[in-house]
Short mmCIF file of C-alpha atoms in Angstrom, two decimals:
data_model
loop_
_atom_site.label_atom_id
_atom_site.label_comp_id
_atom_site.label_asym_id
_atom_site.label_seq_id
_atom_site.Cartn_x
_atom_site.Cartn_y
_atom_site.Cartn_z
CA MET R 1 91.29 124.33 123.34
CA LYS R 2 92.99 127.23 125.11
CA ASN R 3 96.42 125.69 124.51
CA ARG R 4 95.52 125.33 120.82
CA ASN R 5 94.46 129.00 120.53
CA HIS R 6 91.02 127.69 119.63
CA SER R 7 87.66 129.04 120.82
CA TRP R 8 85.17 126.60 122.30
CA ASP R 9 81.58 127.74 122.96
CA HIS R 10 80.83 125.31 125.75
CA GLU R 11 77.52 126.93 126.70
CA ARG R 12 76.16 126.76 123.14
CA PHE R 13 77.24 123.15 122.76
CA VAL R 14 75.54 122.12 126.02
CA SER R 15 72.42 124.11 125.11
CA LEU R 16 72.17 122.48 121.69
CA ASP R 17 72.79 119.04 123.16
CA ALA R 18 70.00 119.57 125.73
CA GLU R 19 67.67 120.79 122.98
CA ARG R 20 68.47 117.73 120.87
CA ARG R 21 67.76 115.34 123.75
CA SER R 22 64.50 117.11 124.58
CA THR R 23 63.38 117.08 120.95
CA ILE R 24 64.16 113.37 120.60
CA ALA R 25 62.16 112.61 123.76
CA SER R 26 59.16 114.59 122.47
CA GLU R 27 59.45 112.98 119.04
CA GLU R 28 59.53 109.49 120.52
CA GLU R 29 56.58 110.26 122.79
CA LEU R 30 54.46 111.46 119.86
CA LEU R 31 55.56 108.51 117.72
CA ALA R 32 54.40 106.13 120.45
CA ARG R 33 51.08 107.96 120.70
CA ARG R 34 50.64 107.90 116.89
CA ASN R 35 51.36 104.18 116.68
CA ALA R 36 48.95 103.42 119.50
CA ALA R 37 46.27 105.63 117.96
CA SER R 38 46.71 103.98 114.57
CA LYS R 39 46.06 100.58 116.15
CA GLU R 40 42.99 101.96 117.94
CA VAL R 41 41.60 103.21 114.63
CA GLY R 42 41.65 99.68 113.27
CA ALA R 43 39.97 98.27 116.37
CA LEU R 44 37.24 100.96 116.34
CA MET R 45 36.52 100.32 112.65
CA ARG R 46 36.14 96.60 113.35
CA ASP R 47 33.73 97.39 116.19
CA GLY R 48 31.65 99.61 113.93
CA LYS R 49 32.53 102.82 115.81
CA LYS R 50 33.11 104.83 112.67
CA ASP R 51 32.69 108.32 114.19
CA GLU R 52 35.21 107.62 116.95
CA ALA R 53 37.58 106.13 114.38
CA GLU R 54 37.37 109.22 112.16
CA ALA R 55 38.07 111.50 115.14
CA LEU R 56 41.11 109.40 116.02
CA LYS R 57 42.28 109.51 112.38
CA ALA R 58 42.23 113.31 112.59
CA GLU R 59 44.36 113.13 115.75
CA VAL R 60 46.82 110.78 114.02
CA SER R 61 47.09 113.27 111.14
CA GLU R 62 47.85 116.09 113.59
CA LEU R 63 50.42 113.91 115.33
CA LYS R 64 52.16 113.22 112.00
CA GLU R 65 52.47 116.98 111.36
CA LYS R 66 53.88 117.61 114.84
CA ILE R 67 56.32 114.70 114.46
CA ALA R 68 57.49 116.08 111.11
CA GLU R 69 58.02 119.52 112.71
CA LEU R 70 60.03 117.96 115.56
CA ALA R 71 62.09 115.92 113.08
CA THR R 72 62.95 119.08 111.12
CA LYS R 73 63.90 120.84 114.37
CA ARG R 74 66.03 117.88 115.49
CA GLU R 75 67.82 117.68 112.16
CA GLN R 76 68.72 121.39 112.36
CA VAL R 77 69.98 121.07 115.94
CA GLU R 78 72.02 118.00 114.99
CA ALA R 79 73.46 119.89 112.01
CA ASP R 80 74.47 122.77 114.31
CA LEU R 81 76.05 120.32 116.76
CA ASN R 82 77.86 118.58 113.92
CA ASP R 83 79.23 121.91 112.66
CA ILE R 84 80.72 122.56 116.10
CA MET R 85 82.23 119.10 116.39
CA MET R 86 83.59 119.00 112.82
CA SER R 87 85.25 122.39 113.37
CA THR R 88 86.82 121.40 116.69
CA PRO R 89 90.48 120.30 116.52
CA ASN R 90 92.00 117.15 117.92
CA ILE R 91 93.13 116.90 121.53
CA CYS R 92 96.91 117.20 121.87
CA HIS R 93 98.99 114.29 123.11
CA PRO R 94 100.38 114.80 126.65
CA THR R 95 103.93 114.88 125.21
CA THR R 96 103.10 117.74 122.82
CA PRO R 97 104.87 120.85 124.17
CA VAL R 98 102.59 123.69 125.27
CA GLY R 99 103.22 126.97 123.45
CA GLU R 100 101.53 129.84 121.66
CA SER R 101 103.22 129.91 118.25
CA GLU R 102 106.00 128.51 116.05
CA ASP R 103 108.46 130.47 118.18
CA ASP R 104 107.76 127.99 120.99
CA ASN R 105 108.57 124.84 118.99
CA PRO R 106 111.51 123.05 120.66
CA GLU R 107 114.29 121.59 118.55
CA VAL R 108 114.68 117.83 118.93
CA ARG R 109 117.87 117.18 116.94
CA ARG R 110 120.01 118.25 113.98
CA TRP R 111 121.73 116.31 111.25
CA GLY R 112 124.59 117.70 109.20
CA THR R 113 125.90 121.24 109.31
CA PRO R 114 124.74 124.27 107.30
CA THR R 115 126.49 124.41 103.94
CA GLU R 116 129.39 126.86 103.68
CA PHE R 117 130.72 128.29 100.41
CA ASP R 118 134.01 129.91 99.36
CA PHE R 119 132.04 132.04 96.89
CA GLU R 120 128.86 134.13 97.00
CA PRO R 121 126.02 131.58 96.74
CA LYS R 122 122.83 132.30 94.81
CA ALA R 123 119.20 131.68 95.70
CA HIS R 124 117.34 129.01 93.74
CA TRP R 125 115.03 131.69 92.27
CA ASP R 126 118.08 133.25 90.62
CA LEU R 127 120.14 130.17 89.82
CA GLY R 128 117.21 128.14 88.43
CA PRO R 129 116.32 130.63 85.67
CA GLU R 130 119.99 131.24 84.88
CA LEU R 131 120.46 127.51 84.24
CA GLY R 132 117.24 127.33 82.22
CA ILE R 133 115.65 124.76 84.54
CA ILE R 134 113.02 126.96 86.29
CA ASP R 135 110.80 129.45 84.42
CA PHE R 136 108.64 131.65 86.64
CA ASP R 137 107.44 134.00 83.90
CA ARG R 138 106.00 131.23 81.77
CA GLY R 139 104.31 129.71 84.84
CA VAL R 140 102.50 133.01 85.43
CA LYS R 141 101.64 133.27 81.72
CA LEU R 142 100.13 129.80 81.65
CA ALA R 143 98.29 130.04 84.96
CA HIS R 144 98.75 132.73 87.63
CA SER R 145 101.23 134.00 90.18
CA ARG R 146 102.81 131.31 92.36
CA PHE R 147 102.89 128.83 89.49
CA TYR R 148 106.10 127.91 87.66
CA CYS R 149 107.43 125.70 84.88
CA LEU R 150 110.38 123.32 84.92
CA GLY R 151 112.39 122.70 81.76
CA GLY R 152 115.13 120.29 80.72
CA LYS R 153 117.07 118.97 83.68
CA GLY R 154 114.72 120.86 86.00
CA ALA R 155 111.85 118.65 84.86
CA ARG R 156 114.14 115.64 85.03
CA LEU R 157 115.24 116.53 88.57
CA GLU R 158 111.60 116.74 89.69
CA ARG R 159 110.84 113.33 88.20
CA SER R 160 114.06 111.85 89.60
CA LEU R 161 113.23 113.04 93.10
CA ILE R 162 109.71 111.59 92.89
CA ASN R 163 110.98 108.20 91.73
CA PHE R 164 113.81 108.17 94.27
CA MET R 165 111.47 108.98 97.16
CA ALA R 166 108.80 106.47 96.12
CA ASP R 167 111.39 103.73 95.52
CA THR R 168 113.02 104.37 98.89
CA HIS R 169 109.76 104.25 100.83
CA PHE R 170 108.69 101.12 98.93
CA SER R 171 111.96 99.47 99.99
CA ARG R 172 111.06 100.28 103.62
CA GLY R 173 107.69 98.52 103.51
CA TYR R 174 105.29 101.15 102.14
CA LYS R 175 102.76 100.00 99.55
CA GLU R 176 102.66 102.51 96.71
CA TRP R 177 99.35 103.85 95.39
CA TRP R 178 98.31 106.00 92.43
CA VAL R 179 95.23 107.98 93.44
CA PRO R 180 92.94 110.67 91.95
CA ALA R 181 94.01 114.30 92.25
CA ILE R 182 90.36 115.27 92.80
CA ALA R 183 88.39 114.35 95.93
CA ASN R 184 84.76 114.57 96.97
CA ARG R 185 83.52 116.41 100.03
CA GLU R 186 83.18 113.31 102.19
CA THR R 187 86.83 112.45 101.63
CA LEU R 188 88.01 115.87 102.83
CA LEU R 189 85.63 115.73 105.79
CA GLY R 190 87.21 112.43 106.79
CA THR R 191 90.73 113.82 107.20
CA GLY R 192 89.73 117.21 108.63
CA GLN R 193 90.31 119.63 105.75
CA LEU R 194 86.57 120.34 105.68
CA PRO R 195 84.66 122.22 106.84
CA LYS R 196 87.20 124.41 108.63
CA PHE R 197 89.74 124.93 105.82
CA GLU R 198 87.52 125.19 102.77
CA GLU R 199 89.02 128.56 101.78
CA ASP R 200 92.43 126.89 101.42
CA LEU R 201 91.14 124.46 98.78
CA PHE R 202 90.65 124.77 95.04
CA LYS R 203 87.07 123.77 94.21
CA THR R 204 85.63 122.56 90.90
CA THR R 205 82.34 123.75 89.42
CA ASP R 206 80.60 120.51 90.40
CA GLY R 207 81.56 120.60 94.08
CA MET R 208 84.70 118.47 93.94
CA TYR R 209 88.10 119.58 95.26
CA LEU R 210 91.71 119.44 94.06
CA ILE R 211 93.60 117.56 96.77
CA PRO R 212 95.96 119.53 99.04
CA THR R 213 97.91 116.35 99.85
CA ALA R 214 97.75 112.61 99.12
CA GLU R 215 96.99 112.12 102.82
CA VAL R 216 93.28 112.70 102.14
CA GLN R 217 93.14 109.99 99.49
CA LEU R 218 95.38 107.41 101.17
CA THR R 219 93.56 107.71 104.51
CA ASN R 220 90.11 107.51 102.92
CA LEU R 221 90.99 104.38 100.97
CA HIS R 222 89.67 102.57 104.05
CA ARG R 223 86.75 104.87 104.91
CA ASP R 224 83.86 102.80 106.33
CA GLU R 225 86.06 99.70 106.36
CA VAL R 226 87.31 97.33 109.06
CA PHE R 227 90.90 96.02 109.28
CA GLU R 228 91.81 92.69 110.80
CA ALA R 229 94.28 93.02 113.69
CA ASP R 230 97.03 91.20 111.81
CA GLN R 231 96.85 93.78 109.00
CA LEU R 232 98.13 96.53 111.28
CA THR R 233 100.40 98.39 110.95
CA THR R 234 99.57 99.10 107.28
CA LYS R 235 101.89 101.55 105.48
CA TYR R 236 101.08 103.41 102.25
CA CYS R 237 102.83 106.00 100.12
CA ALA R 238 101.86 107.92 96.99
CA PHE R 239 103.10 110.67 94.72
CA THR R 240 100.49 113.27 93.78
CA PRO R 241 100.35 116.85 92.65
CA CYS R 242 99.07 119.00 95.52
CA PHE R 243 96.98 122.16 95.20
CA ARG R 244 96.61 124.87 97.83
CA SER R 245 95.15 128.35 97.51
CA GLU R 246 97.48 129.53 100.31
CA ALA R 247 94.71 131.71 101.73
CA GLY R 248 96.08 133.94 104.46
CA SER R 249 99.70 133.54 103.34
CA ALA R 250 100.00 136.83 101.45
CA GLY R 251 103.53 138.18 101.61
CA ARG R 252 105.05 134.92 102.85
CA ASP R 253 107.79 133.21 100.81
CA THR R 254 106.71 135.01 97.66
CA ARG R 255 109.97 134.30 95.81
CA GLY R 256 110.96 130.95 94.41
CA ILE R 257 109.20 127.60 94.73
CA ILE R 258 108.82 127.37 98.52
CA ARG R 259 105.17 128.46 98.78
CA VAL R 260 103.21 127.90 95.57
CA HIS R 261 99.72 126.86 94.50
CA GLN R 262 100.74 123.55 92.86
CA PHE R 263 103.56 121.28 93.94
CA SER R 264 104.58 117.63 93.94
CA LYS R 265 104.82 115.56 97.08
CA VAL R 266 105.39 111.95 98.08
CA GLU R 267 103.19 111.23 101.09
CA MET R 268 103.33 108.50 103.74
CA VAL R 269 100.26 107.23 105.64
CA LYS R 270 99.97 104.58 108.35
CA PHE R 271 97.06 102.75 109.99
CA THR R 272 98.00 101.38 113.42
CA LYS R 273 96.66 99.93 116.63
CA PRO R 274 96.27 102.61 119.34
CA GLU R 275 99.09 101.19 121.44
CA ASP R 276 101.51 101.38 118.50
CA SER R 277 100.85 104.83 117.06
CA GLN R 278 103.43 106.85 118.99
CA GLU R 279 106.20 104.38 118.16
CA GLU R 280 105.07 104.36 114.53
CA LEU R 281 105.25 108.17 114.49
CA GLU R 282 108.90 108.05 115.52
CA LEU R 283 109.57 105.48 112.80
CA MET R 284 107.80 107.62 110.20
CA VAL R 285 110.00 110.57 111.12
CA LYS R 286 113.02 108.31 110.61
CA ASP R 287 111.71 107.36 107.16
CA ALA R 288 111.45 111.06 106.21
CA GLU R 289 114.89 111.75 107.69
CA ASN R 290 116.31 108.87 105.67
CA ILE R 291 115.49 110.70 102.42
CA LEU R 292 117.31 113.84 103.55
CA GLN R 293 120.29 111.85 104.80
CA LEU R 294 120.59 109.94 101.52
CA LEU R 295 120.51 113.29 99.72
CA ASP R 296 123.07 114.62 102.23
CA LEU R 297 121.01 117.73 103.00
CA PRO R 298 121.44 119.38 106.44
CA TYR R 299 118.24 119.48 108.46
CA ARG R 300 116.76 119.68 111.91
CA VAL R 301 113.71 118.12 113.62
CA ILE R 302 111.38 120.20 115.76
CA SER R 303 108.34 119.23 117.83
CA LEU R 304 105.32 121.43 117.14
CA CYS R 305 103.77 123.06 120.19
CA THR R 306 100.04 123.16 120.95
CA GLY R 307 99.65 126.62 119.40
CA ASP R 308 101.24 125.61 116.08
CA ILE R 309 100.14 122.00 115.61
CA GLY R 310 97.76 121.05 112.78
CA PHE R 311 94.00 120.72 113.18
CA SER R 312 93.82 116.90 112.98
CA SER R 313 97.07 116.09 114.77
CA CYS R 314 97.70 115.17 118.38
CA LYS R 315 101.48 115.22 117.95
CA THR R 316 103.65 116.48 115.09
CA TYR R 317 107.32 116.63 114.19
CA ASP R 318 108.49 118.96 111.43
CA LEU R 319 111.68 118.37 109.45
CA GLU R 320 113.31 121.58 108.30
CA VAL R 321 115.99 121.58 105.60
CA TRP R 322 118.79 124.16 105.46
CA LEU R 323 118.29 126.79 102.73
CA PRO R 324 121.27 129.13 102.24
CA SER R 325 119.05 131.79 100.59
CA TYR R 326 117.14 132.17 103.87
CA GLY R 327 120.11 131.53 106.11
CA ALA R 328 117.68 129.34 108.00
CA TYR R 329 115.90 125.99 108.13
CA LYS R 330 112.59 125.71 106.23
CA GLU R 331 109.92 123.03 106.61
CA ILE R 332 110.19 120.18 104.14
CA SER R 333 108.21 117.49 105.96
CA SER R 334 105.54 117.31 108.63
CA CYS R 335 104.88 113.95 110.32
CA SER R 336 101.77 113.66 112.47
CA ASP R 337 99.96 111.17 114.66
CA CYS R 338 96.25 111.92 114.38
CA TRP R 339 95.29 109.36 117.07
CA ASP R 340 91.69 108.24 116.36
CA PHE R 341 90.54 111.71 115.24
CA GLN R 342 90.43 110.97 111.50
CA ALA R 343 89.34 107.38 112.05
CA ARG R 344 86.21 108.58 113.85
CA ARG R 345 85.37 111.05 111.09
CA ALA R 346 86.02 108.46 108.35
CA ASN R 347 84.77 105.44 110.34
CA ILE R 348 87.93 103.33 110.00
CA ARG R 349 88.07 100.49 112.52
CA TYR R 350 89.76 97.17 113.25
CA ARG R 351 88.76 93.93 114.94
CA ASP R 352 90.86 91.81 117.26
CA PRO R 353 88.68 88.94 118.58
CA GLU R 354 91.44 87.61 120.82
CA ASN R 355 91.61 90.85 122.82
CA PHE R 356 88.19 92.54 122.66
CA LYS R 357 84.65 92.20 121.35
CA GLY R 358 83.38 94.23 118.44
CA THR R 359 85.61 96.82 116.76
CA ARG R 360 87.78 99.78 117.73
CA TYR R 361 89.00 102.80 115.82
CA VAL R 362 92.47 102.61 114.29
CA HIS R 363 95.00 105.40 114.69
CA THR R 364 96.08 107.21 111.52
CA LEU R 365 99.43 108.87 110.82
CA ASN R 366 100.68 110.89 107.89
CA GLY R 367 103.95 112.48 106.83
CA SER R 368 105.62 114.16 103.89
CA GLY R 369 108.27 112.02 102.38
CA LEU R 370 109.08 114.68 101.02
CA ALA R 371 107.78 117.93 99.49
CA VAL R 372 109.51 117.67 96.10
CA GLY R 373 109.71 121.37 95.17
CA ARG R 374 111.28 122.35 98.46
CA CYS R 375 113.68 119.43 98.14
CA MET R 376 114.63 120.66 94.68
CA ALA R 377 115.22 124.18 96.02
CA ALA R 378 117.45 122.74 98.76
CA ILE R 379 119.49 120.71 96.25
CA ILE R 380 119.96 123.67 93.90
CA GLU R 381 121.15 125.91 96.73
CA ASN R 382 123.24 123.46 98.74
CA TYR R 383 124.85 121.71 95.76
CA GLN R 384 125.64 124.82 93.67
CA GLN R 385 129.20 125.18 92.42
CA ALA R 386 131.38 128.24 91.93
CA ASP R 387 130.98 128.00 88.14
CA GLY R 388 127.17 128.23 88.40
CA THR R 389 126.48 124.55 87.86
CA ILE R 390 124.76 122.19 90.30
CA LYS R 391 126.29 118.92 91.44
CA VAL R 392 123.73 116.12 91.38
CA PRO R 393 123.46 114.23 94.72
CA GLU R 394 125.07 110.81 94.37
CA VAL R 395 121.83 108.87 94.96
CA LEU R 396 120.13 110.78 92.15
CA VAL R 397 122.79 110.23 89.48
CA PRO R 398 121.25 106.91 88.31
CA TYR R 399 117.89 108.67 87.93
CA MET R 400 119.28 111.84 86.32
CA GLY R 401 121.82 110.20 84.05
CA CYS R 402 124.34 112.98 84.74
CA GLU R 403 126.54 114.26 87.56
CA TYR R 404 126.05 117.99 87.00
CA ILE R 405 123.24 120.31 85.93
CA THR R 406 124.70 122.78 83.45
CA PRO R 407 123.15 125.75 81.61
CA GLU R 408 120.67 124.85 78.87
CA GLU R 409 118.11 126.49 76.63
CA LEU R 410 114.45 126.31 77.60
#
């Protein structure tokens, strides 16, 4: 917990746990006494000892009240314990580097070299509106700040990227799903967004939530279910819109489409045996890298340290794409092994009769494959031409139906 920059009230947890155990013991003792007394009442009535039976009935009634009081107390203590446990992050994998912040994330590898231009390049927040493919003003008019509209080939580029990503992952063994963009509370509890990150979510008037990522839906497809051993590893992918309030991100990436309230993403999720999850994480990172390599976008892979890693993850790799407007790499994918953390919360298990009795928890993994808006920003900036047009990456030409994005009217 210290390595994660997380507070852990050990004394309160132990105190609540002791109180719970004591309350259960008292409750069971009184229940045993009540059951015994109830049987005695019947025997006394049969023996004609009505007065003694009535006195014992009064005692049984008192016992019921005390049991109800203890049950209420136990339920409150268990709720307090559950709040602590549900707000406690996963334990980091031994290979996760120890560090305090993103500044301590070590670089694993790079692919490609930062794009160089023989002219003054423009940022996507300037070039997009000039080409008539991104409209920030109309996004604000229709909704609020940090929303935007895509028009013409901008809309087509978004759709092309989604189809390209989904098709590519499907070709690599991922089953594609189409899932709801709204989730119930239990679903978000299962993957760890609730209760800790409720302020980051958009909530409906009837207590439902707009999903922040397809991870929550894909993982919970198997909530309270049991896999057979030969079904693992199971690989899923899905395109969904994603909604995030970006609480606490004021002033960060306020220009462009890097940090917004609604964005598209193609997500990957895996269910694995415990002994396979670390290898499957490396393979998932390769699947995300494959998209960037096919698009010929320069990127790097970093390993998140203990002070920067996500709540549910035990080990995470981030892929960062090169953005000329920042003169730096920016996150475009995060691939995480959550070990059995989410599986415990969502009760997802598997059976393998040849190797053990009963069931065990699966390991769950998730990764962006990729964030579509950020990918679009990277294409606009890295593929811009001196005449203000944008060259379409070769793999997207069949989807786009053109080789260049030229100026057009919204």
